[in-house]
PDB file of C-alpha atoms in Angstrom:
ATOM      1  CA  MET A 344     -11.507  -2.843 -32.381  1.00  0.00           C
ATOM      2  CA  LYS A 345     -15.177  -3.948 -31.725  1.00  0.00           C
ATOM      3  CA  ARG A 346     -13.903  -7.610 -31.427  1.00  0.00           C
ATOM      4  CA  LEU A 347     -11.344  -6.345 -28.788  1.00  0.00           C
ATOM      5  CA  TYR A 348     -14.049  -4.547 -26.942  1.00  0.00           C
ATOM      6  CA  ALA A 349     -16.322  -7.539 -26.966  1.00  0.00           C
ATOM      7  CA  TRP A 350     -13.488  -9.630 -25.477  1.00  0.00           C
ATOM      8  CA  LEU A 351     -13.176  -7.385 -22.482  1.00  0.00           C
ATOM      9  CA  PRO A 352     -15.044  -8.642 -19.291  1.00  0.00           C
ATOM     10  CA  ALA A 353     -18.715  -7.848 -19.293  1.00  0.00           C
ATOM     11  CA  SER A 354     -18.670  -8.456 -15.462  1.00  0.00           C
ATOM     12  CA  VAL A 355     -16.026  -8.917 -12.677  1.00  0.00           C
ATOM     13  CA  ASP A 356     -14.636 -12.144 -13.623  1.00  0.00           C
ATOM     14  CA  THR A 357     -11.388 -13.915 -12.915  1.00  0.00           C
ATOM     15  CA  ARG A 358      -9.390 -11.898 -15.068  1.00  0.00           C
ATOM     16  CA  VAL A 359     -10.413  -8.741 -13.162  1.00  0.00           C
ATOM     17  CA  ARG A 360      -9.816 -10.354  -9.909  1.00  0.00           C
ATOM     18  CA  VAL A 361      -6.339 -11.615 -10.940  1.00  0.00           C
ATOM     19  CA  LEU A 362      -5.169  -8.195 -12.399  1.00  0.00           C
ATOM     20  CA  ALA A 363      -6.558  -6.469  -9.085  1.00  0.00           C
ATOM     21  CA  TRP A 364      -4.461  -8.805  -7.081  1.00  0.00           C
ATOM     22  CA  ALA A 365      -1.548  -8.312  -9.383  1.00  0.00           C
ATOM     23  CA  SER A 366      -1.858  -4.529  -9.086  1.00  0.00           C
ATOM     24  CA  LEU A 367      -1.550  -4.910  -5.152  1.00  0.00           C
ATOM     25  CA  VAL A 368       1.246  -7.383  -5.250  1.00  0.00           C
ATOM     26  CA  VAL A 369       3.562  -5.309  -7.628  1.00  0.00           C
ATOM     27  CA  GLN A 370       2.993  -2.347  -5.570  1.00  0.00           C
ATOM     28  CA  ILE A 371       4.271  -4.089  -2.441  1.00  0.00           C
ATOM     29  CA  ILE A 372       7.266  -5.715  -4.293  1.00  0.00           C
ATOM     30  CA  LEU A 373       8.190  -2.321  -5.782  1.00  0.00           C
ATOM     31  CA  ILE A 374       8.275  -1.072  -2.147  1.00  0.00           C
ATOM     32  CA  GLY A 375      10.683  -3.891  -1.444  1.00  0.00           C
ATOM     33  CA  THR A 376      13.000  -3.446  -4.249  1.00  0.00           C
ATOM     34  CA  GLY A 377      13.084   0.366  -3.667  1.00  0.00           C
ATOM     35  CA  GLY A 378      14.186  -0.494  -0.308  1.00  0.00           C
ATOM     36  CA  ALA A 379      16.863  -2.663  -1.515  1.00  0.00           C
ATOM     37  CA  VAL A 380      18.140   0.233  -3.669  1.00  0.00           C
ATOM     38  CA  ARG A 381      18.517   2.392  -0.802  1.00  0.00           C
ATOM     39  CA  LEU A 382      20.055  -0.348   1.517  1.00  0.00           C
ATOM     40  CA  THR A 383      22.748  -1.181  -0.882  1.00  0.00           C
ATOM     41  CA  GLY A 384      23.661   2.385  -1.587  1.00  0.00           C
ATOM     42  CA  SER A 385      22.577   2.110  -5.216  1.00  0.00           C
ATOM     43  CA  GLY A 386      20.399   5.162  -5.225  1.00  0.00           C
ATOM     44  CA  LEU A 387      22.722   6.710  -7.714  1.00  0.00           C
ATOM     45  CA  GLY A 388      23.575   3.455  -9.426  1.00  0.00           C
ATOM     46  CA  CYS A 389      21.797   5.087 -12.403  1.00  0.00           C
ATOM     47  CA  PRO A 390      23.249   8.659 -12.062  1.00  0.00           C
ATOM     48  CA  THR A 391      20.974  10.238 -14.441  1.00  0.00           C
ATOM     49  CA  TRP A 392      17.150  10.226 -15.331  1.00  0.00           C
ATOM     50  CA  PRO A 393      15.199   9.235 -17.252  1.00  0.00           C
ATOM     51  CA  GLN A 394      18.238   7.480 -18.968  1.00  0.00           C
ATOM     52  CA  CYS A 395      20.288   5.295 -16.576  1.00  0.00           C
ATOM     53  CA  THR A 396      23.561   6.787 -17.767  1.00  0.00           C
ATOM     54  CA  GLU A 397      24.325   9.406 -20.493  1.00  0.00           C
ATOM     55  CA  GLY A 398      23.503   7.847 -23.748  1.00  0.00           C
ATOM     56  CA  SER A 399      22.044   4.524 -22.422  1.00  0.00           C
ATOM     57  CA  PHE A 400      18.753   3.661 -20.724  1.00  0.00           C
ATOM     58  CA  VAL A 401      20.048   0.424 -19.314  1.00  0.00           C
ATOM     59  CA  SER A 402      22.923  -0.119 -16.972  1.00  0.00           C
ATOM     60  CA  THR A 403      26.431  -0.856 -18.368  1.00  0.00           C
ATOM     61  CA  PRO A 404      29.082  -3.237 -17.086  1.00  0.00           C
ATOM     62  CA  GLU A 405      31.083  -0.237 -15.885  1.00  0.00           C
ATOM     63  CA  MET A 406      28.265   0.639 -13.450  1.00  0.00           C
ATOM     64  CA  GLY A 407      28.683  -2.625 -11.557  1.00  0.00           C
ATOM     65  CA  VAL A 408      26.245  -4.171  -9.060  1.00  0.00           C
ATOM     66  CA  HIS A 409      24.837  -0.907  -7.950  1.00  0.00           C
ATOM     67  CA  GLY A 410      23.806  -0.026 -11.593  1.00  0.00           C
ATOM     68  CA  ILE A 411      22.256  -3.543 -11.999  1.00  0.00           C
ATOM     69  CA  ILE A 412      20.185  -2.950  -8.661  1.00  0.00           C
ATOM     70  CA  GLU A 413      19.128   0.472  -9.499  1.00  0.00           C
ATOM     71  CA  PHE A 414      17.983  -0.303 -13.164  1.00  0.00           C
ATOM     72  CA  THR A 415      16.218  -3.483 -11.895  1.00  0.00           C
ATOM     73  CA  ASN A 416      14.033  -1.293  -9.802  1.00  0.00           C
ATOM     74  CA  ARG A 417      13.439   1.003 -12.542  1.00  0.00           C
ATOM     75  CA  LEU A 418      12.625  -2.024 -14.799  1.00  0.00           C
ATOM     76  CA  LEU A 419       9.966  -3.152 -12.288  1.00  0.00           C
ATOM     77  CA  THR A 420       8.231   0.103 -12.781  1.00  0.00           C
ATOM     78  CA  PHE A 421       7.331  -1.036 -16.288  1.00  0.00           C
ATOM     79  CA  VAL A 422       5.863  -4.049 -14.898  1.00  0.00           C
ATOM     80  CA  VAL A 423       3.593  -1.815 -12.762  1.00  0.00           C
ATOM     81  CA  VAL A 424       2.642   0.264 -15.817  1.00  0.00           C
ATOM     82  CA  LEU A 425       1.721  -2.880 -17.738  1.00  0.00           C
ATOM     83  CA  VAL A 426      -0.416  -4.190 -14.920  1.00  0.00           C
ATOM     84  CA  SER A 427      -1.934  -0.756 -14.341  1.00  0.00           C
ATOM     85  CA  ILE A 428      -2.969  -0.446 -17.961  1.00  0.00           C
ATOM     86  CA  ALA A 429      -4.158  -4.001 -18.060  1.00  0.00           C
ATOM     87  CA  VAL A 430      -6.598  -3.559 -15.149  1.00  0.00           C
ATOM     88  CA  PHE A 431      -7.819  -0.320 -16.275  1.00  0.00           C
ATOM     89  CA  VAL A 432      -8.641  -1.704 -19.869  1.00  0.00           C
ATOM     90  CA  ALA A 433     -10.223  -4.685 -18.108  1.00  0.00           C
ATOM     91  CA  VAL A 434     -12.913  -2.551 -16.265  1.00  0.00           C
ATOM     92  CA  LEU A 435     -13.442  -0.330 -19.414  1.00  0.00           C
ATOM     93  CA  ARG A 436     -16.560  -2.317 -20.534  1.00  0.00           C
ATOM     94  CA  ILE A 437     -18.134  -2.282 -17.124  1.00  0.00           C
ATOM     95  CA  ARG A 438     -17.155   1.430 -16.292  1.00  0.00           C
ATOM     96  CA  LYS A 439     -20.811   2.429 -15.926  1.00  0.00           C
ATOM     97  CA  GLU A 440     -21.848  -0.307 -13.625  1.00  0.00           C
ATOM     98  CA  ARG A 441     -18.848  -0.379 -11.692  1.00  0.00           C
ATOM     99  CA  ARG A 442     -17.767   3.103 -11.521  1.00  0.00           C
ATOM    100  CA  ASP A 443     -15.932   2.481  -8.339  1.00  0.00           C
ATOM    101  CA  LEU A 444     -13.492   0.075  -9.993  1.00  0.00           C
ATOM    102  CA  PHE A 445     -13.142   2.503 -13.002  1.00  0.00           C
ATOM    103  CA  VAL A 446     -12.068   5.380 -10.583  1.00  0.00           C
ATOM    104  CA  LEU A 447      -9.769   3.321  -8.603  1.00  0.00           C
ATOM    105  CA  THR A 448      -7.935   1.877 -11.651  1.00  0.00           C
ATOM    106  CA  LEU A 449      -7.777   5.402 -13.151  1.00  0.00           C
ATOM    107  CA  LEU A 450      -6.141   6.760  -9.830  1.00  0.00           C
ATOM    108  CA  GLN A 451      -3.597   3.929  -9.973  1.00  0.00           C
ATOM    109  CA  GLY A 452      -2.825   4.756 -13.561  1.00  0.00           C
ATOM    110  CA  LEU A 453      -2.429   8.432 -12.865  1.00  0.00           C
ATOM    111  CA  SER A 454      -0.039   7.874 -10.200  1.00  0.00           C
ATOM    112  CA  ILE A 455       2.522   6.502 -12.431  1.00  0.00           C
ATOM    113  CA  PRO A 456       3.739   9.490 -14.085  1.00  0.00           C
ATOM    114  CA  LEU A 457       3.569  11.170 -10.496  1.00  0.00           C
ATOM    115  CA  GLN A 458       5.970   8.625  -9.068  1.00  0.00           C
ATOM    116  CA  ALA A 459       8.082   8.737 -12.179  1.00  0.00           C
ATOM    117  CA  VAL A 460       8.599  12.605 -11.674  1.00  0.00           C
ATOM    118  CA  ILE A 461       9.321  12.131  -7.882  1.00  0.00           C
ATOM    119  CA  GLY A 462      11.737   9.416  -8.684  1.00  0.00           C
ATOM    120  CA  GLY A 463      13.425  11.814 -11.358  1.00  0.00           C
ATOM    121  CA  ILE A 464      13.573  14.557  -8.792  1.00  0.00           C
ATOM    122  CA  THR A 465      15.099  12.126  -6.082  1.00  0.00           C
ATOM    123  CA  VAL A 466      18.015  11.309  -8.473  1.00  0.00           C
ATOM    124  CA  LEU A 467      18.558  14.892  -9.548  1.00  0.00           C
ATOM    125  CA  THR A 468      18.418  16.090  -5.962  1.00  0.00           C
ATOM    126  CA  GLY A 469      21.130  13.555  -4.979  1.00  0.00           C
ATOM    127  CA  LEU A 470      18.709  11.481  -3.072  1.00  0.00           C
ATOM    128  CA  ASN A 471      17.243  14.268  -0.748  1.00  0.00           C
ATOM    129  CA  PRO A 472      15.756  12.259   2.181  1.00  0.00           C
ATOM    130  CA  TYR A 473      12.571  13.955   2.376  1.00  0.00           C
ATOM    131  CA  ILE A 474      12.031  13.674  -1.508  1.00  0.00           C
ATOM    132  CA  VAL A 475      12.907   9.958  -1.002  1.00  0.00           C
ATOM    133  CA  GLY A 476      10.343   9.815   1.839  1.00  0.00           C
ATOM    134  CA  LEU A 477       7.641  11.540  -0.393  1.00  0.00           C
ATOM    135  CA  HIS A 478       8.392   8.623  -2.786  1.00  0.00           C
ATOM    136  CA  PHE A 479       7.615   6.101  -0.098  1.00  0.00           C
ATOM    137  CA  VAL A 480       4.424   7.786   0.897  1.00  0.00           C
ATOM    138  CA  VAL A 481       3.067   7.970  -2.606  1.00  0.00           C
ATOM    139  CA  SER A 482       3.932   4.269  -2.770  1.00  0.00           C
ATOM    140  CA  ILE A 483       1.923   3.485   0.491  1.00  0.00           C
ATOM    141  CA  GLY A 484      -1.086   5.556  -1.006  1.00  0.00           C
ATOM    142  CA  LEU A 485      -1.096   3.259  -3.954  1.00  0.00           C
ATOM    143  CA  VAL A 486      -1.010   0.283  -1.628  1.00  0.00           C
ATOM    144  CA  VAL A 487      -4.427   1.747  -0.132  1.00  0.00           C
ATOM    145  CA  VAL A 488      -5.853   2.326  -3.543  1.00  0.00           C
ATOM    146  CA  THR A 489      -4.902  -1.091  -4.731  1.00  0.00           C
ATOM    147  CA  THR A 490      -6.125  -2.682  -1.452  1.00  0.00           C
ATOM    148  CA  MET A 491      -9.574  -1.026  -2.046  1.00  0.00           C
ATOM    149  CA  LEU A 492      -9.632  -2.363  -5.684  1.00  0.00           C
ATOM    150  CA  VAL A 493      -8.953  -5.903  -4.583  1.00  0.00           C
ATOM    151  CA  TYR A 494     -11.741  -5.491  -1.860  1.00  0.00           C
ATOM    152  CA  ARG A 495     -14.286  -4.095  -4.170  1.00  0.00           C
ATOM    153  CA  VAL A 496     -13.941  -6.677  -6.944  1.00  0.00           C
ATOM    154  CA  TYR A 497     -15.180  -9.232  -4.323  1.00  0.00           C
ATOM    155  CA  THR A 498     -18.068  -7.244  -2.619  1.00  0.00           C
ATOM    156  CA  GLY A 499     -20.414  -6.601  -5.527  1.00  0.00           C
ATOM    157  CA  ARG A 500     -21.693  -3.547  -7.176  1.00  0.00           C
ATOM    158  CA  ARG A 501     -21.802  -0.489  -5.179  1.00  0.00           C
ATOM    159  CA  GLY A 502     -24.767   0.885  -7.390  1.00  0.00           C
ATOM    160  CA  ALA A 503     -27.054  -2.056  -6.294  1.00  0.00           C
ATOM    161  CA  ALA A 504     -26.998  -0.714  -2.587  1.00  0.00           C
ATOM    162  CA  VAL A 505     -28.854   2.025  -1.119  1.00  0.00           C
ATOM    163  CA  GLY A 506     -25.920   2.683   0.924  1.00  0.00           C
ATOM    164  CA  LEU A 507     -23.621   1.344   3.390  1.00  0.00           C
ATOM    165  CA  THR A 508     -24.558   0.156   6.859  1.00  0.00           C
ATOM    166  CA  LEU A 509     -22.352  -0.665   9.782  1.00  0.00           C
ATOM    167  CA  ALA A 510     -21.398  -4.332  10.280  1.00  0.00           C
ATOM    168  CA  VAL A 511     -19.833  -3.426  13.838  1.00  0.00           C
ATOM    169  CA  PRO A 512     -20.844  -1.203  16.667  1.00  0.00           C
ATOM    170  CA  ALA A 513     -20.130   2.614  16.196  1.00  0.00           C
ATOM    171  CA  TRP A 514     -17.403   2.635  18.849  1.00  0.00           C
ATOM    172  CA  TYR A 515     -15.720  -0.441  17.302  1.00  0.00           C
ATOM    173  CA  LEU A 516     -15.428   1.602  13.924  1.00  0.00           C
ATOM    174  CA  ALA A 517     -14.115   4.516  15.869  1.00  0.00           C
ATOM    175  CA  VAL A 518     -11.325   2.294  17.591  1.00  0.00           C
ATOM    176  CA  SER A 519     -10.455   1.029  14.079  1.00  0.00           C
ATOM    177  CA  ARG A 520      -9.983   4.435  12.799  1.00  0.00           C
ATOM    178  CA  LEU A 521      -7.849   5.261  15.681  1.00  0.00           C
ATOM    179  CA  ALA A 522      -5.754   2.439  14.855  1.00  0.00           C
ATOM    180  CA  ALA A 523      -5.400   3.431  11.225  1.00  0.00           C
ATOM    181  CA  VAL A 524      -4.180   6.979  12.792  1.00  0.00           C
ATOM    182  CA  PHE A 525      -1.570   4.988  14.540  1.00  0.00           C
ATOM    183  CA  VAL A 526      -0.438   3.008  11.508  1.00  0.00           C
ATOM    184  CA  GLY A 527      -0.143   6.302   9.570  1.00  0.00           C
ATOM    185  CA  LEU A 528       1.984   7.741  12.451  1.00  0.00           C
ATOM    186  CA  ALA A 529       4.184   4.422  12.597  1.00  0.00           C
ATOM    187  CA  VAL A 530       4.864   4.724   8.951  1.00  0.00           C
ATOM    188  CA  ALA A 531       5.488   8.389   8.986  1.00  0.00           C
ATOM    189  CA  LEU A 532       8.083   8.078  11.858  1.00  0.00           C
ATOM    190  CA  GLY A 533       9.451   5.021  10.228  1.00  0.00           C
ATOM    191  CA  ILE A 534      10.290   7.062   7.041  1.00  0.00           C
ATOM    192  CA  LEU A 535      12.182   9.715   9.234  1.00  0.00           C
ATOM    193  CA  THR A 536      13.971   7.204  11.069  1.00  0.00           C
ATOM    194  CA  THR A 537      15.486   5.516   8.066  1.00  0.00           C
ATOM    195  CA  GLY A 538      16.260   8.985   6.566  1.00  0.00           C
ATOM    196  CA  SER A 539      18.364   9.721   9.566  1.00  0.00           C
ATOM    197  CA  GLY A 540      20.161   6.300  10.104  1.00  0.00           C
ATOM    198  CA  PRO A 541      22.851   4.278   8.107  1.00  0.00           C
ATOM    199  CA  HIS A 542      20.280   2.910   5.638  1.00  0.00           C
ATOM    200  CA  ALA A 543      19.525   6.193   4.115  1.00  0.00           C
ATOM    201  CA  GLY A 544      22.107   5.255   1.540  1.00  0.00           C
ATOM    202  CA  ASP A 545      25.770   5.265   1.116  1.00  0.00           C
ATOM    203  CA  ALA A 546      28.198   7.363   3.196  1.00  0.00           C
ATOM    204  CA  ALA A 547      27.792  10.329   0.730  1.00  0.00           C
ATOM    205  CA  THR A 548      23.856  10.273   0.848  1.00  0.00           C
ATOM    206  CA  PRO A 549      22.470  13.202   2.702  1.00  0.00           C
ATOM    207  CA  ARG A 550      20.709  12.380   5.992  1.00  0.00           C
ATOM    208  CA  ASN A 551      17.726  14.413   7.464  1.00  0.00           C
ATOM    209  CA  GLY A 552      19.771  15.292  10.505  1.00  0.00           C
ATOM    210  CA  LEU A 553      17.607  13.762  13.140  1.00  0.00           C
ATOM    211  CA  ASN A 554      18.932  11.692  16.011  1.00  0.00           C
ATOM    212  CA  THR A 555      18.421   8.030  14.958  1.00  0.00           C
ATOM    213  CA  ASP A 556      18.403   6.572  18.418  1.00  0.00           C
ATOM    214  CA  VAL A 557      15.540   9.075  19.392  1.00  0.00           C
ATOM    215  CA  MET A 558      13.807   8.526  16.130  1.00  0.00           C
ATOM    216  CA  GLU A 559      13.778   4.770  16.742  1.00  0.00           C
ATOM    217  CA  HIS A 560      12.097   5.224  20.186  1.00  0.00           C
ATOM    218  CA  LEU A 561       9.612   7.510  18.771  1.00  0.00           C
ATOM    219  CA  HIS A 562       8.872   5.135  15.942  1.00  0.00           C
ATOM    220  CA  SER A 563       8.154   2.340  18.238  1.00  0.00           C
ATOM    221  CA  TYR A 564       5.591   4.104  20.508  1.00  0.00           C
ATOM    222  CA  PRO A 565       2.862   4.207  18.021  1.00  0.00           C
ATOM    223  CA  ALA A 566       3.548   0.686  16.947  1.00  0.00           C
ATOM    224  CA  TYR A 567       3.069  -0.395  20.407  1.00  0.00           C
ATOM    225  CA  VAL A 568      -0.347   1.525  20.904  1.00  0.00           C
ATOM    226  CA  LEU A 569      -1.396   0.047  17.380  1.00  0.00           C
ATOM    227  CA  PHE A 570      -0.750  -3.469  18.763  1.00  0.00           C
ATOM    228  CA  ALA A 571      -2.705  -2.820  21.856  1.00  0.00           C
ATOM    229  CA  LEU A 572      -5.686  -1.377  19.922  1.00  0.00           C
ATOM    230  CA  THR A 573      -5.657  -4.234  17.427  1.00  0.00           C
ATOM    231  CA  LEU A 574      -5.542  -6.768  20.195  1.00  0.00           C
ATOM    232  CA  LEU A 575      -8.591  -5.193  21.640  1.00  0.00           C
ATOM    233  CA  LEU A 576     -10.452  -5.355  18.245  1.00  0.00           C
ATOM    234  CA  VAL A 577      -9.458  -8.873  17.666  1.00  0.00           C
ATOM    235  CA  VAL A 578     -10.737  -9.956  21.203  1.00  0.00           C
ATOM    236  CA  VAL A 579     -14.004  -8.196  20.659  1.00  0.00           C
ATOM    237  CA  ALA A 580     -14.425  -9.580  17.314  1.00  0.00           C
ATOM    238  CA  LEU A 581     -14.039 -13.049  18.360  1.00  0.00           C
ATOM    239  CA  VAL A 582     -16.354 -12.705  21.373  1.00  0.00           C
ATOM    240  CA  ARG A 583     -19.151 -11.009  19.705  1.00  0.00           C
ATOM    241  CA  GLY A 584     -18.894 -12.580  16.244  1.00  0.00           C
ATOM    242  CA  LEU A 585     -17.894  -9.415  14.406  1.00  0.00           C
ATOM    243  CA  PRO A 586     -15.965  -9.591  10.997  1.00  0.00           C
ATOM    244  CA  ARG A 587     -12.680 -11.028  12.009  1.00  0.00           C
ATOM    245  CA  ARG A 588     -10.672 -12.112   8.933  1.00  0.00           C
ATOM    246  CA  TRP A 589      -8.831  -8.877   8.183  1.00  0.00           C
ATOM    247  CA  VAL A 590      -8.368  -7.691  11.801  1.00  0.00           C
ATOM    248  CA  VAL A 591      -6.774 -10.998  12.776  1.00  0.00           C
ATOM    249  CA  THR A 592      -4.656 -10.730   9.670  1.00  0.00           C
ATOM    250  CA  LEU A 593      -3.618  -7.186  10.878  1.00  0.00           C
ATOM    251  CA  LEU A 594      -2.623  -8.671  14.320  1.00  0.00           C
ATOM    252  CA  VAL A 595      -0.500 -11.325  12.698  1.00  0.00           C
ATOM    253  CA  ILE A 596       1.278  -8.818  10.500  1.00  0.00           C
ATOM    254  CA  GLU A 597       1.864  -6.541  13.571  1.00  0.00           C
ATOM    255  CA  LEU A 598       3.420  -9.614  15.425  1.00  0.00           C
ATOM    256  CA  ALA A 599       5.743 -10.225  12.552  1.00  0.00           C
ATOM    257  CA  GLN A 600       6.576  -6.644  12.252  1.00  0.00           C
ATOM    258  CA  ILE A 601       7.418  -6.037  15.875  1.00  0.00           C
ATOM    259  CA  ALA A 602       9.533  -9.207  15.961  1.00  0.00           C
ATOM    260  CA  VAL A 603      11.477  -8.154  12.860  1.00  0.00           C
ATOM    261  CA  GLY A 604      11.671  -4.643  14.213  1.00  0.00           C
ATOM    262  CA  LEU A 605      13.387  -5.846  17.491  1.00  0.00           C
ATOM    263  CA  THR A 606      15.639  -8.327  15.916  1.00  0.00           C
ATOM    264  CA  GLN A 607      16.889  -5.798  13.213  1.00  0.00           C
ATOM    265  CA  SER A 608      17.663  -3.447  16.160  1.00  0.00           C
ATOM    266  CA  ARG A 609      19.592  -5.887  18.079  1.00  0.00           C
ATOM    267  CA  LEU A 610      21.532  -7.144  15.021  1.00  0.00           C
ATOM    268  CA  GLY A 611      22.519  -3.757  13.875  1.00  0.00           C
ATOM    269  CA  LEU A 612      20.153  -3.308  11.204  1.00  0.00           C
ATOM    270  CA  PRO A 613      20.913  -6.126   8.684  1.00  0.00           C
ATOM    271  CA  PRO A 614      19.792  -4.930   5.250  1.00  0.00           C
ATOM    272  CA  ALA A 615      17.787  -8.084   4.439  1.00  0.00           C
ATOM    273  CA  LEU A 616      15.539  -7.450   7.690  1.00  0.00           C
ATOM    274  CA  VAL A 617      15.147  -3.857   6.804  1.00  0.00           C
ATOM    275  CA  VAL A 618      13.818  -4.728   3.556  1.00  0.00           C
ATOM    276  CA  LEU A 619      11.415  -7.182   5.089  1.00  0.00           C
ATOM    277  CA  HIS A 620      10.420  -4.567   7.579  1.00  0.00           C
ATOM    278  CA  MET A 621       9.347  -2.361   4.699  1.00  0.00           C
ATOM    279  CA  VAL A 622       7.455  -5.146   2.969  1.00  0.00           C
ATOM    280  CA  LEU A 623       5.608  -5.684   6.166  1.00  0.00           C
ATOM    281  CA  ALA A 624       4.862  -1.997   6.510  1.00  0.00           C
ATOM    282  CA  ALA A 625       3.091  -2.144   3.258  1.00  0.00           C
ATOM    283  CA  SER A 626       1.275  -5.223   4.068  1.00  0.00           C
ATOM    284  CA  LEU A 627       0.337  -3.592   7.349  1.00  0.00           C
ATOM    285  CA  VAL A 628      -1.246  -0.720   5.641  1.00  0.00           C
ATOM    286  CA  ALA A 629      -3.258  -3.018   3.053  1.00  0.00           C
ATOM    287  CA  ALA A 630      -4.433  -5.143   6.175  1.00  0.00           C
ATOM    288  CA  MET A 631      -5.748  -1.947   7.898  1.00  0.00           C
ATOM    289  CA  THR A 632      -7.260  -0.822   4.777  1.00  0.00           C
ATOM    290  CA  ALA A 633      -9.127  -4.057   4.316  1.00  0.00           C
ATOM    291  CA  THR A 634     -10.156  -4.077   8.170  1.00  0.00           C
ATOM    292  CA  LEU A 635     -11.725  -0.539   7.732  1.00  0.00           C
ATOM    293  CA  LEU A 636     -13.472  -1.588   4.632  1.00  0.00           C
ATOM    294  CA  ALA A 637     -14.935  -4.872   6.031  1.00  0.00           C
ATOM    295  CA  GLU A 638     -16.497  -2.923   8.831  1.00  0.00           C
ATOM    296  CA  ARG A 639     -19.133  -1.515   6.411  1.00  0.00           C
ATOM    297  CA  ARG A 640     -21.499  -3.550   4.426  1.00  0.00           C
ATOM    298  CA  PRO A 641     -23.814  -2.668   1.394  1.00  0.00           C
ATOM    299  CA  ALA A 642     -27.531  -2.298   2.194  1.00  0.00           C
ATOM    300  CA  PRO A 643     -29.552  -4.405  -0.206  1.00  0.00           C
ATOM    301  CA  ALA A 644     -31.466  -2.737  -2.918  1.00  0.00           C
ATOM    302  CA  GLY A 645     -35.046  -1.684  -2.014  1.00  0.00           C
ATOM    303  CA  ALA A 646     -34.213  -1.224   1.611  1.00  0.00           C
ATOM    304  CA  SER A 647     -34.535   2.193   3.129  1.00  0.00           C
ATOM    305  CA  ARG A 648     -31.306   4.012   3.875  1.00  0.00           C
ATOM    306  CA  PRO A 649     -30.164   2.934   7.442  1.00  0.00           C
ATOM    307  CA  THR A 650     -29.776   5.676  10.148  1.00  0.00           C
ATOM    308  CA  ARG A 651     -26.603   5.636  12.335  1.00  0.00           C
ATOM    309  CA  THR A 652     -28.606   4.646  15.300  1.00  0.00           C
ATOM    310  CA  SER A 653     -30.299   1.687  13.621  1.00  0.00           C
ATOM    311  CA  ALA A 654     -27.139   0.636  11.814  1.00  0.00           C
ATOM    312  CA  SER A 655     -25.318   0.586  15.165  1.00  0.00           C
ATOM    313  CA  ALA A 656     -28.139  -1.342  16.863  1.00  0.00           C
ATOM    314  CA  SER A 657     -28.208  -4.058  14.272  1.00  0.00           C
ATOM    315  CA  ALA A 658     -24.457  -4.350  14.467  1.00  0.00           C
ATOM    316  CA  SER A 659     -24.498  -4.817  18.220  1.00  0.00           C
ATOM    317  CA  ALA A 660     -27.181  -7.474  17.943  1.00  0.00           C
TER     318      ALA A 660
END
């Protein structure tokens, strides 16, 4: 045991960074495979839970392709579990120095049984659209947590700083936070739109009863407001030399998301494009999270705690 503990990283090294990235990637992939389950009407491909069918934890030939799709999605959950355990163990030795990483990996690990329970309730309630939506919301929350984890493994030890100071003007941070609100609105309305339309599942899957055409328009409005806000943020960042990597990434993802959204609507919602739309939504949340994180930076050790005024002034300089 001592030898194993000695093998664990004593600082944030390549192993920790790779596992942090793996945590984020598998969460986004899981959203994509979950979408494939729904889009192919395979939500009850495995009709029981936690077993796939009575007497078997794996799909059987009699269950056909739907059983394979649903079981594959469940199997990917085990990959998520393994990655979550691995990254949690990887930061155990540095948990005192990097408490932030320890807490983030712990949150990721605790979410696994929560997701499993929600997934089980989803099956047992016959794919209730609101339970399915809750499943997606938790997945998006995990994208936020794992994005924070990836960001923190590259930004040094929080304990070495007196606090955080703004790297942008205060008004710029306020606009970014407003953009984050519209990201949340777009995702929430997207969940309700999917739950009302043809891709909520097969013909027997219950819908939420909302008007799909109306929901599609409502879903698009916060997306366009978000695009306008992001465009403003990018222009200001480029002109004033503010942190730009993640806000530009955010804009690129939004452009792709808008293009896919318009295309899928005109082509009658082909399943492949809807899955891509879901993956881009998860990527959008990740980019928005990174954008907000990049707008604050640690104050160096030994410095006095910056006031809001001084921080804003230095950011505007």
